[in-house]
Coordinates of C-alpha atoms in Angstrom, one line a residue:
Chain A
M1 CA 31.5 26.5 0.7
C2 CA 27.6 27.3 1.2
Q3 CA 26.9 29.9 -1.7
V4 CA 23.2 31.1 -2.2
G5 CA 21.7 31.0 -5.8
E6 CA 22.8 29.2 -8.5
D7 CA 26.3 30.5 -9.4
Y8 CA 28.4 27.6 -8.9
A9 CA 31.3 29.1 -11.1
E10 CA 32.7 25.6 -12.1
P11 CA 31.1 22.5 -12.4
P12 CA 32.3 19.8 -9.2
P13 CA 35.9 19.0 -10.2
R14 CA 35.0 15.4 -11.7
E15 CA 38.6 14.6 -12.1
S16 CA 39.2 14.5 -8.4
L17 CA 36.5 11.7 -8.0
P18 CA 37.4 8.0 -9.1
A19 CA 35.4 8.6 -11.8
P20 CA 33.5 5.6 -12.8
R21 CA 34.7 6.0 -16.8
L22 CA 33.1 2.8 -17.4
G23 CA 32.4 2.8 -21.3
C24 CA 32.3 -0.2 -23.1
G25 CA 34.8 -2.3 -21.7
Q26 CA 33.0 -2.1 -18.3
K27 CA 30.9 -4.8 -17.1
C28 CA 27.8 -5.3 -14.7
V29 CA 28.9 -5.7 -11.1
K30 CA 26.5 -8.2 -10.3
C31 CA 26.9 -10.8 -13.3
K32 CA 30.1 -9.1 -14.4
Q33 CA 29.1 -10.2 -17.9
G34 CA 26.2 -7.9 -19.1
E35 CA 26.5 -4.7 -20.4
P36 CA 26.2 -2.3 -18.1
V37 CA 22.9 0.4 -18.6
V38 CA 22.5 2.1 -15.4
V39 CA 24.6 3.5 -12.7
I40 CA 22.8 2.9 -9.0
R41 CA 25.2 3.9 -6.2
A42 CA 28.1 5.7 -7.2
G43 CA 30.0 3.5 -9.5
D44 CA 27.7 0.5 -9.4
A45 CA 26.9 -0.5 -12.9
F46 CA 23.9 -2.6 -13.6
C47 CA 23.0 -4.4 -16.5
R48 CA 19.3 -4.6 -17.3
D49 CA 18.8 -8.2 -15.9
C50 CA 20.5 -7.5 -12.6
F51 CA 18.8 -4.2 -12.5
K52 CA 15.5 -5.4 -12.7
A53 CA 16.1 -8.4 -10.4
F54 CA 17.2 -5.7 -8.0
Y55 CA 14.6 -3.5 -8.3
I56 CA 12.0 -6.4 -7.4
H57 CA 14.0 -8.0 -4.6
K58 CA 13.7 -4.2 -3.2
F59 CA 10.0 -4.2 -3.5
R60 CA 9.4 -7.6 -2.2
A61 CA 11.8 -7.0 0.8
M62 CA 10.5 -3.7 1.8
I63 CA 6.9 -5.3 1.8
G64 CA 8.3 -8.7 3.3
K65 CA 10.8 -7.2 6.3
N66 CA 7.7 -5.3 7.5
R67 CA 5.3 -8.0 8.0
L68 CA 2.3 -5.7 7.8
I69 CA 0.4 -7.0 4.7
F70 CA -1.4 -10.0 5.7
P71 CA -2.3 -12.9 3.0
G72 CA -5.9 -11.9 1.5
E73 CA -5.8 -8.3 2.9
K74 CA -7.5 -6.0 0.7
V75 CA -4.9 -3.1 -0.1
L76 CA -5.7 -0.2 -2.1
L77 CA -2.8 1.3 -4.3
A78 CA -2.9 4.9 -4.6
W79 CA -1.9 5.8 -8.3
S80 CA -1.2 9.5 -9.6
G81 CA -0.2 8.2 -12.9
G82 CA 3.4 9.6 -11.8
P83 CA 6.5 7.3 -12.4
S84 CA 6.5 6.0 -8.6
S85 CA 2.9 4.7 -8.1
S86 CA 2.9 3.4 -11.7
S87 CA 6.1 1.4 -11.1
M88 CA 4.4 0.2 -7.8
V89 CA 1.2 -0.9 -9.6
W90 CA 3.4 -2.9 -12.0
Q91 CA 5.5 -4.5 -9.2
V92 CA 2.3 -5.4 -7.3
L93 CA 0.9 -6.7 -10.5
E94 CA 4.0 -8.7 -11.5
G95 CA 4.3 -10.0 -7.8
L96 CA 0.7 -11.3 -7.9
S97 CA 1.2 -13.3 -10.7
Q98 CA 4.4 -15.0 -9.7
H99 CA 4.2 -18.8 -9.3
S100 CA 6.4 -19.2 -6.5
A101 CA 7.0 -19.1 -2.7
K102 CA 7.5 -15.1 -3.1
R103 CA 4.4 -14.3 -4.3
L104 CA 2.4 -11.3 -2.8
R105 CA -0.7 -12.5 -1.6
F106 CA -2.9 -9.4 -0.7
V107 CA -5.8 -8.3 -2.6
P108 CA -5.3 -4.9 -4.5
G109 CA -7.3 -2.2 -5.8
V110 CA -6.5 1.0 -7.3
I111 CA -7.4 4.3 -6.8
Y112 CA -6.8 7.4 -9.1
V113 CA -7.6 10.8 -8.0
D114 CA -8.6 13.2 -10.6
E115 CA -7.1 16.5 -9.4
G116 CA -7.4 18.4 -12.5
A117 CA -10.0 21.2 -10.9
A118 CA -6.9 21.9 -8.2
C119 CA -4.5 22.7 -10.9
G120 CA -7.0 24.7 -12.9
R121 CA -6.8 22.3 -16.0
S122 CA -10.0 22.2 -18.5
L123 CA -12.8 19.9 -18.7
E124 CA -11.4 18.6 -22.2
D125 CA -7.7 17.9 -20.8
R126 CA -9.3 16.3 -17.8
A127 CA -11.3 14.2 -19.7
K128 CA -8.1 13.3 -22.1
T129 CA -6.0 12.3 -19.1
L130 CA -8.8 10.3 -17.7
A131 CA -9.4 8.2 -20.9
E132 CA -5.3 7.3 -20.7
V133 CA -5.9 6.4 -17.0
K134 CA -8.7 4.0 -18.0
Q135 CA -6.8 2.3 -20.8
V136 CA -3.8 1.7 -18.2
L137 CA -6.1 0.4 -15.6
H138 CA -7.9 -1.8 -17.8
T139 CA -4.5 -3.3 -18.9
V140 CA -3.6 -3.4 -14.9
G141 CA -7.0 -5.6 -14.5
F142 CA -7.1 -4.6 -10.7
P143 CA -10.6 -3.4 -9.5
W144 CA -10.4 0.1 -9.6
H145 CA -12.1 3.4 -8.3
V146 CA -11.8 6.8 -10.1
V147 CA -12.5 9.6 -8.3
S148 CA -12.3 13.0 -8.9
L149 CA -11.4 15.6 -6.0
E150 CA -14.4 17.7 -6.2
E151 CA -15.8 14.6 -4.4
V152 CA -14.4 16.1 -1.0
F153 CA -17.5 18.4 -1.2
G154 CA -19.8 15.4 -0.3
L155 CA -17.2 13.6 2.3
P156 CA -19.2 13.0 5.4
P157 CA -17.3 14.4 8.7
S158 CA -16.8 11.2 9.8
V159 CA -13.9 10.9 8.0
L160 CA -11.6 12.8 10.2
R161 CA -12.5 10.7 12.9
C162 CA -9.7 8.3 14.1
C163 CA -11.1 4.5 14.0
P164 CA -8.8 2.8 16.5
Q165 CA -8.3 -0.8 16.0
E166 CA -6.5 -3.3 17.9
L167 CA -3.3 -4.0 16.0
A168 CA -1.3 -5.1 18.8
G169 CA -1.0 -8.7 17.7
T170 CA -0.9 -10.6 14.3
E171 CA -4.2 -12.1 15.7
G172 CA -6.1 -8.6 15.9
A173 CA -4.7 -7.3 12.7
Y174 CA -5.8 -10.7 10.8
K175 CA -9.3 -10.0 12.3
A176 CA -9.3 -6.5 11.4
A177 CA -8.3 -7.9 7.8
V178 CA -11.2 -10.7 7.9
D179 CA -13.8 -7.8 9.4
S180 CA -13.2 -5.1 6.7
F181 CA -13.7 -8.1 4.0
L182 CA -17.0 -8.5 5.4
Q183 CA -17.7 -5.1 5.3
H184 CA -16.6 -4.9 1.8
Q185 CA -19.1 -7.4 0.6
H186 CA -21.5 -5.6 2.4
T187 CA -20.9 -2.3 0.5
L188 CA -21.2 -4.3 -2.8
Q189 CA -24.1 -5.9 -1.8
V190 CA -25.7 -2.0 -0.9
E191 CA -24.4 -0.8 -4.5
G192 CA -26.0 -3.6 -6.4
A193 CA -29.2 -2.6 -4.6
G194 CA -29.2 0.6 -6.5
D195 CA -28.0 2.7 -3.6
S196 CA -27.0 6.4 -4.3
Y197 CA -24.2 6.4 -2.2
S198 CA -22.2 9.3 -4.1
L199 CA -18.6 7.4 -4.4
A200 CA -20.0 4.4 -5.7
R201 CA -21.8 6.0 -8.3
G202 CA -20.9 3.9 -11.3
D203 CA -17.3 4.7 -11.6
E204 CA -16.1 1.7 -9.5
E205 CA -15.6 -1.1 -11.8
Q206 CA -15.5 -4.3 -10.8
S207 CA -13.5 -5.6 -13.5
W208 CA -11.4 -8.2 -11.8
P209 CA -10.5 -11.1 -12.7
Q210 CA -11.8 -10.3 -16.2
S211 CA -9.6 -7.4 -17.1
Q212 CA -10.8 -7.3 -20.6
D213 CA -14.4 -6.4 -20.0
P214 CA -15.6 -4.0 -22.3
H215 CA -15.9 -0.6 -21.0
G216 CA -17.6 2.3 -22.6
P217 CA -15.8 5.9 -22.8
P218 CA -16.3 7.7 -19.4
S219 CA -20.0 7.9 -18.5
P220 CA -21.0 11.6 -17.7
A221 CA -22.6 10.4 -14.3
A222 CA -18.9 9.8 -13.5
S223 CA -17.8 13.3 -13.7
P224 CA -18.4 15.8 -11.0
S225 CA -21.2 18.3 -11.2
A226 CA -20.1 21.7 -12.3
A227 CA -21.1 23.2 -9.3
Q228 CA -18.3 21.3 -7.4
T229 CA -15.8 22.0 -9.6
E230 CA -16.4 25.5 -9.3
A231 CA -16.6 25.4 -5.4
L232 CA -13.2 23.6 -5.8
C233 CA -11.4 26.1 -8.2
R234 CA -12.8 28.9 -5.9
L235 CA -11.0 27.1 -2.9
F236 CA -8.0 26.6 -4.8
E237 CA -7.6 30.2 -6.5
S238 CA -8.2 31.7 -2.9
V239 CA -5.2 30.3 -1.6
Q240 CA -2.3 32.7 -1.8
T241 CA 0.5 30.6 -1.5
L242 CA 1.9 27.8 -3.6
T243 CA 3.1 26.2 -0.5
A244 CA -0.3 26.0 1.2
K245 CA -1.9 25.2 -2.1
E246 CA 0.3 21.7 -2.0
E247 CA -0.8 21.2 1.5
L248 CA -4.2 21.4 1.4
L249 CA -4.4 19.5 -1.9
Q250 CA -2.4 16.4 -0.2
T251 CA -4.7 17.0 2.8
L252 CA -7.8 16.8 0.7
R253 CA -6.8 14.1 -1.4
S254 CA -5.6 11.9 1.5
H255 CA -9.0 12.2 3.3
L256 CA -10.7 11.4 -0.3
I257 CA -8.4 8.2 -0.5
L258 CA -9.1 7.7 3.1
H259 CA -12.6 7.8 2.5
V260 CA -12.9 5.5 -0.2
A261 CA -10.4 2.9 1.7
R262 CA -12.9 2.7 4.4
A263 CA -15.9 2.7 2.5
H264 CA -14.7 -0.5 0.4
G265 CA -12.9 -2.2 3.2
Y266 CA -9.5 -1.4 2.4
S267 CA -7.4 -1.9 5.4
K268 CA -4.0 -0.9 3.9
V269 CA -3.0 1.9 1.2
M270 CA 0.0 1.8 -0.9
T271 CA 1.7 5.1 -2.0
G272 CA 4.3 5.0 -4.1
D273 CA 6.8 7.7 -2.2
S274 CA 10.2 6.7 -3.4
C275 CA 13.4 7.5 -1.5
T276 CA 14.0 10.6 -3.0
R277 CA 10.4 12.1 -2.7
L278 CA 10.7 10.7 1.0
A279 CA 14.1 12.7 1.5
I280 CA 12.7 15.9 -0.2
K281 CA 9.3 15.2 2.3
L282 CA 11.4 15.0 5.4
M283 CA 13.3 18.4 4.6
T284 CA 9.9 20.0 3.5
N285 CA 8.2 19.0 6.5
L286 CA 10.5 20.2 8.9
A287 CA 10.6 23.5 7.4
L288 CA 6.5 23.6 7.3
G289 CA 6.6 22.7 10.9
R290 CA 5.8 19.4 11.0
G291 CA 8.9 18.1 13.0
A292 CA 6.7 16.5 15.3
F293 CA 5.1 14.2 12.6
L294 CA 8.0 13.5 10.5
A295 CA 7.7 9.7 11.5
W296 CA 4.2 9.3 10.5
D297 CA 4.8 11.5 7.1
T298 CA 7.7 9.8 6.1
G299 CA 7.7 6.0 7.8
F300 CA 7.1 3.0 6.1
S301 CA 3.9 2.8 7.6
D302 CA 1.5 5.4 9.0
E303 CA -1.3 4.5 11.5
R304 CA -2.7 7.6 12.1
H305 CA -5.9 6.7 10.8
G306 CA -6.2 3.7 13.0
D307 CA -8.1 1.4 11.1
V308 CA -6.7 2.3 7.6
V309 CA -2.7 2.1 7.4
V310 CA -0.6 3.9 4.9
V311 CA 2.3 1.9 3.8
R312 CA 5.1 3.1 1.5
P313 CA 6.6 0.2 -0.3
M314 CA 8.6 2.3 -2.5
R315 CA 10.6 3.9 -0.1
D316 CA 13.7 2.3 -1.2
H317 CA 13.6 2.8 -4.7
T318 CA 15.5 6.4 -5.8
L319 CA 13.7 8.3 -8.5
K320 CA 16.8 7.5 -10.8
E321 CA 15.7 3.6 -10.5
V322 CA 12.3 4.3 -11.0
A323 CA 12.6 6.2 -14.0
F324 CA 15.0 3.9 -15.6
Y325 CA 13.0 1.0 -14.4
N326 CA 10.1 2.6 -16.1
R327 CA 11.9 2.9 -19.1
L328 CA 13.5 -0.1 -19.9
F329 CA 10.5 -2.1 -18.9
A330 CA 8.3 0.1 -20.6
V331 CA 5.9 0.8 -17.4
P332 CA 3.2 2.7 -18.6
S333 CA 2.4 6.0 -16.6
V334 CA 0.2 9.0 -17.2
F335 CA 1.7 12.4 -17.0
T336 CA -0.5 15.0 -15.5
P337 CA 0.5 18.6 -15.0
A338 CA 0.4 19.3 -10.8
V339 CA -0.1 22.7 -9.2
D340 CA 3.7 23.2 -9.1
T341 CA 3.9 22.4 -13.2
K342 CA 6.2 24.9 -14.7
A343 CA 6.4 26.9 -11.4
P344 CA 9.9 29.0 -10.8
E345 CA 12.4 27.2 -8.2
K346 CA 11.5 29.3 -5.4
A347 CA 7.8 29.2 -6.2
S348 CA 7.3 27.0 -2.8
I349 CA 8.8 25.5 0.1
H350 CA 8.3 22.1 -1.7
R351 CA 9.7 23.5 -4.9
L352 CA 12.7 24.9 -3.1
M353 CA 13.4 22.1 -1.1
E354 CA 13.2 19.6 -4.1
A355 CA 15.8 21.8 -6.1
F356 CA 18.0 21.8 -2.5
I357 CA 18.2 18.4 -2.2
L358 CA 18.5 17.6 -6.1
Q359 CA 21.4 19.9 -6.0
L360 CA 23.5 18.4 -3.3
Q361 CA 22.7 15.1 -4.2
A362 CA 24.3 16.1 -8.0
Q363 CA 27.6 17.1 -5.9
F364 CA 27.2 14.8 -2.8
P365 CA 25.7 11.6 -4.2
S366 CA 24.7 10.3 -0.7
T367 CA 22.7 13.2 0.1
V368 CA 19.2 11.6 -0.4
S369 CA 20.1 8.2 1.0
T370 CA 21.6 9.9 4.3
V371 CA 18.3 12.1 4.7
Y372 CA 16.3 9.2 4.1
R373 CA 18.0 6.9 6.6
T374 CA 17.5 9.5 9.1
S375 CA 13.9 8.9 8.4
E376 CA 14.2 5.2 9.0
K377 CA 15.3 5.9 12.4
L378 CA 12.6 8.2 13.6
V379 CA 10.3 6.5 16.2
K380 CA 6.8 7.2 16.6
A381 CA 7.0 6.7 20.4
P382 CA 6.9 10.5 21.9
R383 CA 2.9 10.4 21.9
E384 CA 2.4 6.8 22.4
D385 CA 2.2 7.2 25.8
C386 CA -1.1 8.7 25.9
A387 CA -2.5 5.3 24.8
G388 CA -4.7 5.2 27.8
E389 CA -6.9 7.8 26.1
P390 CA -7.3 6.9 22.7
E391 CA -8.9 10.0 21.5
G392 CA -6.5 12.8 22.1
P393 CA -7.4 15.3 20.0
R394 CA -6.3 15.5 16.6
C395 CA -5.6 17.9 13.9
L396 CA -8.5 18.6 11.8
L397 CA -6.4 18.8 8.5
C398 CA -3.5 16.1 9.2
L399 CA -5.2 14.1 11.6
C400 CA -2.4 14.1 13.8
I401 CA -2.2 14.2 17.3
L402 CA -2.4 17.8 18.1
D403 CA 1.2 18.7 19.1
I404 CA 0.2 22.1 20.4
D405 CA -0.3 23.3 23.8
A406 CA -4.0 22.6 24.4
A407 CA -4.7 25.9 26.4
D408 CA -3.4 28.0 23.4
S409 CA -2.0 30.0 26.3
A410 CA 0.8 31.7 24.0
T411 CA -1.4 33.2 21.4
A412 CA -3.8 36.3 21.4
F413 CA -6.7 34.2 20.8
G414 CA -5.9 31.7 23.5
A415 CA -6.1 34.7 25.9
Q416 CA -9.2 35.8 24.4
T417 CA -10.9 32.6 24.7
S418 CA -9.8 32.1 28.2
T419 CA -11.5 35.4 29.2
L420 CA -14.8 34.4 27.4
S421 CA -14.8 31.4 29.2
Q422 CA -14.2 32.8 32.4
M423 CA -17.0 35.1 32.4
P424 CA -19.9 34.2 34.2
P425 CA -22.6 32.8 31.3
S426 CA -24.9 35.6 31.6
A427 CA -22.1 38.1 30.9
L428 CA -21.6 36.3 27.7
Q429 CA -25.0 36.4 26.8
A430 CA -25.5 40.0 27.4
E431 CA -22.3 40.6 25.0
A432 CA -23.4 38.3 22.4
G433 CA -27.0 39.5 22.3
T434 CA -25.7 43.1 21.6
R435 CA -23.3 42.2 18.9
T436 CA -25.8 39.4 17.2
A437 CA -29.4 41.6 16.8
P438 CA -29.2 41.4 12.9
C439 CA -29.0 37.8 13.4
C440 CA -32.1 37.4 15.4
A441 CA -34.2 39.5 12.7
V442 CA -33.2 36.7 10.2
G443 CA -35.4 34.6 12.0
R444 CA -33.7 32.0 14.1
A445 CA -34.9 30.1 17.1
P446 CA -34.5 33.3 19.7
G447 CA -33.4 30.8 22.4
C448 CA -30.1 29.5 20.9
C449 CA -29.5 32.5 19.2
W450 CA -26.5 34.1 21.1
K451 CA -24.9 30.8 20.6
A452 CA -25.6 30.2 16.8
C453 CA -24.6 33.9 16.1
R454 CA -21.3 33.4 18.5
R455 CA -20.8 30.2 16.4
E456 CA -20.6 32.0 13.2
H457 CA -18.6 34.4 14.7
D458 CA -15.7 32.3 15.3
S459 CA -16.3 29.6 13.1
Q460 CA -13.1 30.6 11.6
T461 CA -11.1 30.7 14.9
Q462 CA -12.8 27.3 15.6
V463 CA -11.5 25.6 12.9
I464 CA -8.1 26.9 13.3
Q465 CA -8.2 26.3 17.1
Q466 CA -8.2 22.5 16.1
L467 CA -5.0 22.1 13.9
C468 CA -1.7 21.7 14.4
Y469 CA 1.1 24.1 14.1
S470 CA 1.6 23.5 10.7
C471 CA -1.9 23.5 9.3
R472 CA -2.4 26.5 11.1
G473 CA 0.4 27.9 9.3
N474 CA -1.1 26.9 6.1
M475 CA -4.7 28.0 6.6
K476 CA -3.2 31.5 7.1
D477 CA -2.8 31.7 3.9
L478 CA -6.8 31.2 3.0
P479 CA -8.0 34.8 3.2
S480 CA -11.5 33.1 4.6
L481 CA -12.0 29.3 5.2
D482 CA -15.7 29.2 4.1
P483 CA -14.9 27.6 0.8
L484 CA -13.3 24.9 2.5
P485 CA -15.5 21.4 1.9
P486 CA -18.3 21.2 4.5
Y487 CA -17.2 18.3 6.0
I488 CA -14.0 19.8 7.7
L489 CA -16.4 22.7 9.0
A490 CA -19.1 20.2 10.2
E491 CA -16.5 18.1 12.1
A492 CA -14.8 21.7 13.3
Q493 CA -18.3 22.8 14.7
L494 CA -19.0 19.4 16.2
R495 CA -16.0 19.2 18.0
S496 CA -16.2 22.4 19.5
Q497 CA -19.8 22.0 20.1
R498 CA -18.8 18.9 22.1
A499 CA -16.3 20.8 23.9
R500 CA -18.4 23.6 25.0
V501 CA -20.9 20.7 26.1
M502 CA -18.1 19.2 28.0
Q503 CA -17.3 22.8 29.9
E504 CA -20.8 23.4 30.5
I505 CA -21.4 20.5 32.3
Q506 CA -18.2 20.5 34.1
D507 CA -19.4 21.6 37.4
Y508 CA -21.7 19.0 37.7
L509 CA -19.1 16.3 37.1
I510 CA -17.6 14.7 40.0
E511 CA -13.9 15.7 39.7
D512 CA -11.1 12.8 38.6
S513 CA -7.8 12.9 37.9
D514 CA -8.8 13.0 34.2
A515 CA -6.7 14.9 31.9
E516 CA -9.5 15.5 29.3
T517 CA -11.1 18.1 31.6
E518 CA -8.0 20.1 31.7
T519 CA -7.8 20.2 27.9
T520 CA -11.0 21.4 27.4
Q521 CA -11.4 23.8 30.2
S522 CA -8.6 26.0 29.1
Chain B
M1 CA 35.3 19.0 -39.1
A2 CA 32.2 17.2 -37.9
A3 CA 29.8 16.0 -40.5
P4 CA 26.4 17.0 -39.9
L5 CA 24.3 14.1 -37.6
S6 CA 20.8 13.1 -37.3
V7 CA 19.5 12.4 -33.7
E8 CA 16.8 11.5 -32.0
V9 CA 16.0 13.6 -28.9
E10 CA 13.1 12.7 -26.8
F11 CA 11.7 14.3 -23.7
G12 CA 9.6 12.4 -21.0
G13 CA 8.3 12.6 -17.2
G14 CA 7.1 16.3 -18.1
A15 CA 10.3 17.9 -19.7
E16 CA 8.1 17.5 -23.0
L17 CA 6.1 20.6 -21.5
L18 CA 8.8 23.0 -22.0
F19 CA 9.2 21.8 -25.7
D20 CA 5.6 22.4 -26.7
G21 CA 4.3 19.1 -25.6
V22 CA 6.5 17.3 -28.3
K23 CA 7.9 14.3 -26.9
K24 CA 10.1 13.0 -29.9
H25 CA 12.2 15.5 -31.9
Q26 CA 14.0 13.9 -34.9
V27 CA 17.1 16.6 -35.6
T28 CA 19.8 17.3 -37.9
L29 CA 22.9 18.7 -36.1
P30 CA 24.8 20.8 -38.8
G31 CA 28.4 20.2 -39.3
Q32 CA 30.8 22.1 -37.5
E33 CA 34.7 22.3 -36.3
E34 CA 34.3 20.7 -33.1
P35 CA 32.6 17.0 -32.8
W36 CA 29.3 17.2 -31.3
D37 CA 28.8 16.2 -27.4
I38 CA 26.1 16.5 -25.4
R39 CA 27.7 20.0 -23.9
N40 CA 27.2 21.3 -27.3
L41 CA 23.7 19.3 -27.9
L42 CA 22.5 21.1 -24.6
V43 CA 23.3 24.4 -26.1
W44 CA 21.6 23.7 -29.2
I45 CA 18.6 22.4 -27.7
K46 CA 18.4 25.7 -25.4
K47 CA 18.6 27.9 -28.9
N48 CA 16.4 25.5 -31.3
L49 CA 13.9 23.6 -29.3
L50 CA 13.4 24.6 -26.0
K51 CA 10.2 26.9 -26.0
E52 CA 10.0 28.3 -22.5
R53 CA 11.7 28.6 -19.2
P54 CA 15.3 27.7 -19.9
E55 CA 16.1 27.6 -16.6
L56 CA 13.7 24.7 -15.7
F57 CA 15.8 22.5 -18.0
I58 CA 19.4 23.6 -18.2
Q59 CA 21.7 24.6 -15.3
G60 CA 25.1 26.1 -16.1
D61 CA 26.2 24.1 -18.7
S62 CA 24.2 20.7 -17.8
V63 CA 20.5 19.7 -17.3
R64 CA 18.9 20.7 -13.9
P65 CA 19.8 17.9 -11.2
G66 CA 16.5 15.6 -11.3
I67 CA 16.6 15.5 -14.9
L68 CA 18.1 12.1 -16.3
V69 CA 20.0 11.3 -19.4
L70 CA 19.8 8.4 -21.1
I71 CA 21.6 8.0 -24.4
N72 CA 20.6 5.0 -26.5
D73 CA 18.7 4.0 -23.2
A74 CA 21.6 3.8 -21.0
D75 CA 22.7 5.9 -18.7
W76 CA 25.1 8.8 -19.9
E77 CA 27.3 8.0 -16.2
L78 CA 28.2 5.3 -18.1
L79 CA 29.1 7.0 -21.4
G80 CA 31.0 10.3 -20.2
E81 CA 27.9 12.6 -19.1
L82 CA 28.7 16.0 -21.1
D83 CA 31.8 14.7 -22.8
Y84 CA 29.7 11.8 -24.9
Q85 CA 30.6 12.5 -28.2
L86 CA 27.2 12.1 -30.3
Q87 CA 27.4 9.4 -32.9
D88 CA 24.9 9.5 -36.1
Q89 CA 21.3 7.9 -35.4
D90 CA 22.1 8.2 -31.4
S91 CA 19.1 8.7 -29.4
V92 CA 18.9 11.3 -26.3
L93 CA 16.2 11.0 -23.5
F94 CA 15.6 13.4 -21.1
I95 CA 13.6 12.2 -18.1
S96 CA 12.4 14.8 -15.6
T97 CA 11.9 13.5 -12.3
L98 CA 11.2 16.7 -10.7
H99 CA 7.5 17.0 -9.1
G100 CA 5.2 18.3 -11.6
G101 CA 7.6 17.8 -14.6

């Protein structure tokens, strides 16, 4: 029954199914009165009003049953302009304006990341999109942050560190929300004092609660510097496959959102992943070797960053429902071409998996829900057992707890590093000295020269070493890691320096049964 | 012999990129022997409106999975999908839910 390619000779025999030939005579399955407009599950036709109630209820229920978002908590809505996240923003807007007990009570903000440079769009196109984006943001009226992806070049390495936070009990989590609220106040004050903090550069608008504040066209200060744009373009052009490009974009985007969330005291980030997208993502991530992190990547909440939790309230809505809702209730969205726009079906794993799932869905209408239910059952338990040491090594890019053999014993590089570390320091020094003569000529401090050179020599491997299995695979599609934003390289260096120092002082430490020493020893 | 029909064909969600970025097309379908249904309309669109990469819009004799079809703002599944017979002044909307349009 499995056929390769698209040569399905005949369409699936529609006659054999109890075809919902509803036509004009049929009524809505809920109220039995209204004229149906949309078929949700196989055969369930809803009228406009019942569909709206159903859609809104699902959103509230998803937030309500998970009990993760506290009243007054600051929540950052990650809005890409696409249908799902637009619908999410609209649901929040509607939920906040309701005067009922079911009202949503958190304090939202919206972030839009302009990824134009990564997709190779011209400045004029991007400005046009930005104008549209800002128009929608004004209509919404939430405080908003428009940032461009170029700003990853100005991120501090601390973004990549997990800030553990006691989220155990309601008390602790609530306290955290209060703390970040205070932090936000502080940030605002700093901004007011004219701090040149890069992300606050006038592109954050505090338009709450008066959304009709007159805002001029995007100020030139808000646009990224040409050098950064060029650097970002160079980075994305150097990536050899579309798969790695999409993954890199996703990584950088999530770092940037995380940074903005932290800087402005948001303790939750909401993303608009729909059920259809999550089903596709689940399969894609499996194919990419991210099986160990599926629960984080596709679950309702993702606590990998510690202090900022990513939640996915749209995960019960299918893309079809989203598209219909947006159409029927005129939810504004901004279409922006993505990296994979117009790409052929087999251009990337993401693309291929999307086509595969949707194709299957067209013939077997429960495909998406089956895959999605699987993602719901995944438990994040396996790695929680090392809760004793909260600072387990994490992947430099996806920030998940490393799933690899820390000693790296199975790879050629692992073998090499272990021989290096077994060599006596003098031998190392001698070896490095011969190799690094030109570097001394450049005029570095002679004392640490061999160290510096060795660092340069394996800065590439240094980064690779700190990645999870999947991110390693993606980075293989980058001929050089140099174009990566500096914060990634800096953090990689910092981490391996720390590891090296740990190793150097190893002999002087009193041996206790610390697992950490084992991991750094290799 | 079906009379010529005037219908509005609209594209959204990025599908318009395959049609020169134009979202709304007011088209007149010429009179022909058999009545105009969505199946015929897709063939006509492929021949007359589609500017590039037909495989990203059409698969077999239907639309690609992931592209929704709304006829007069109602789900085409309610109306017989490909077999729906077009009436004069109908509006047909194609929304792509695929990533990147």
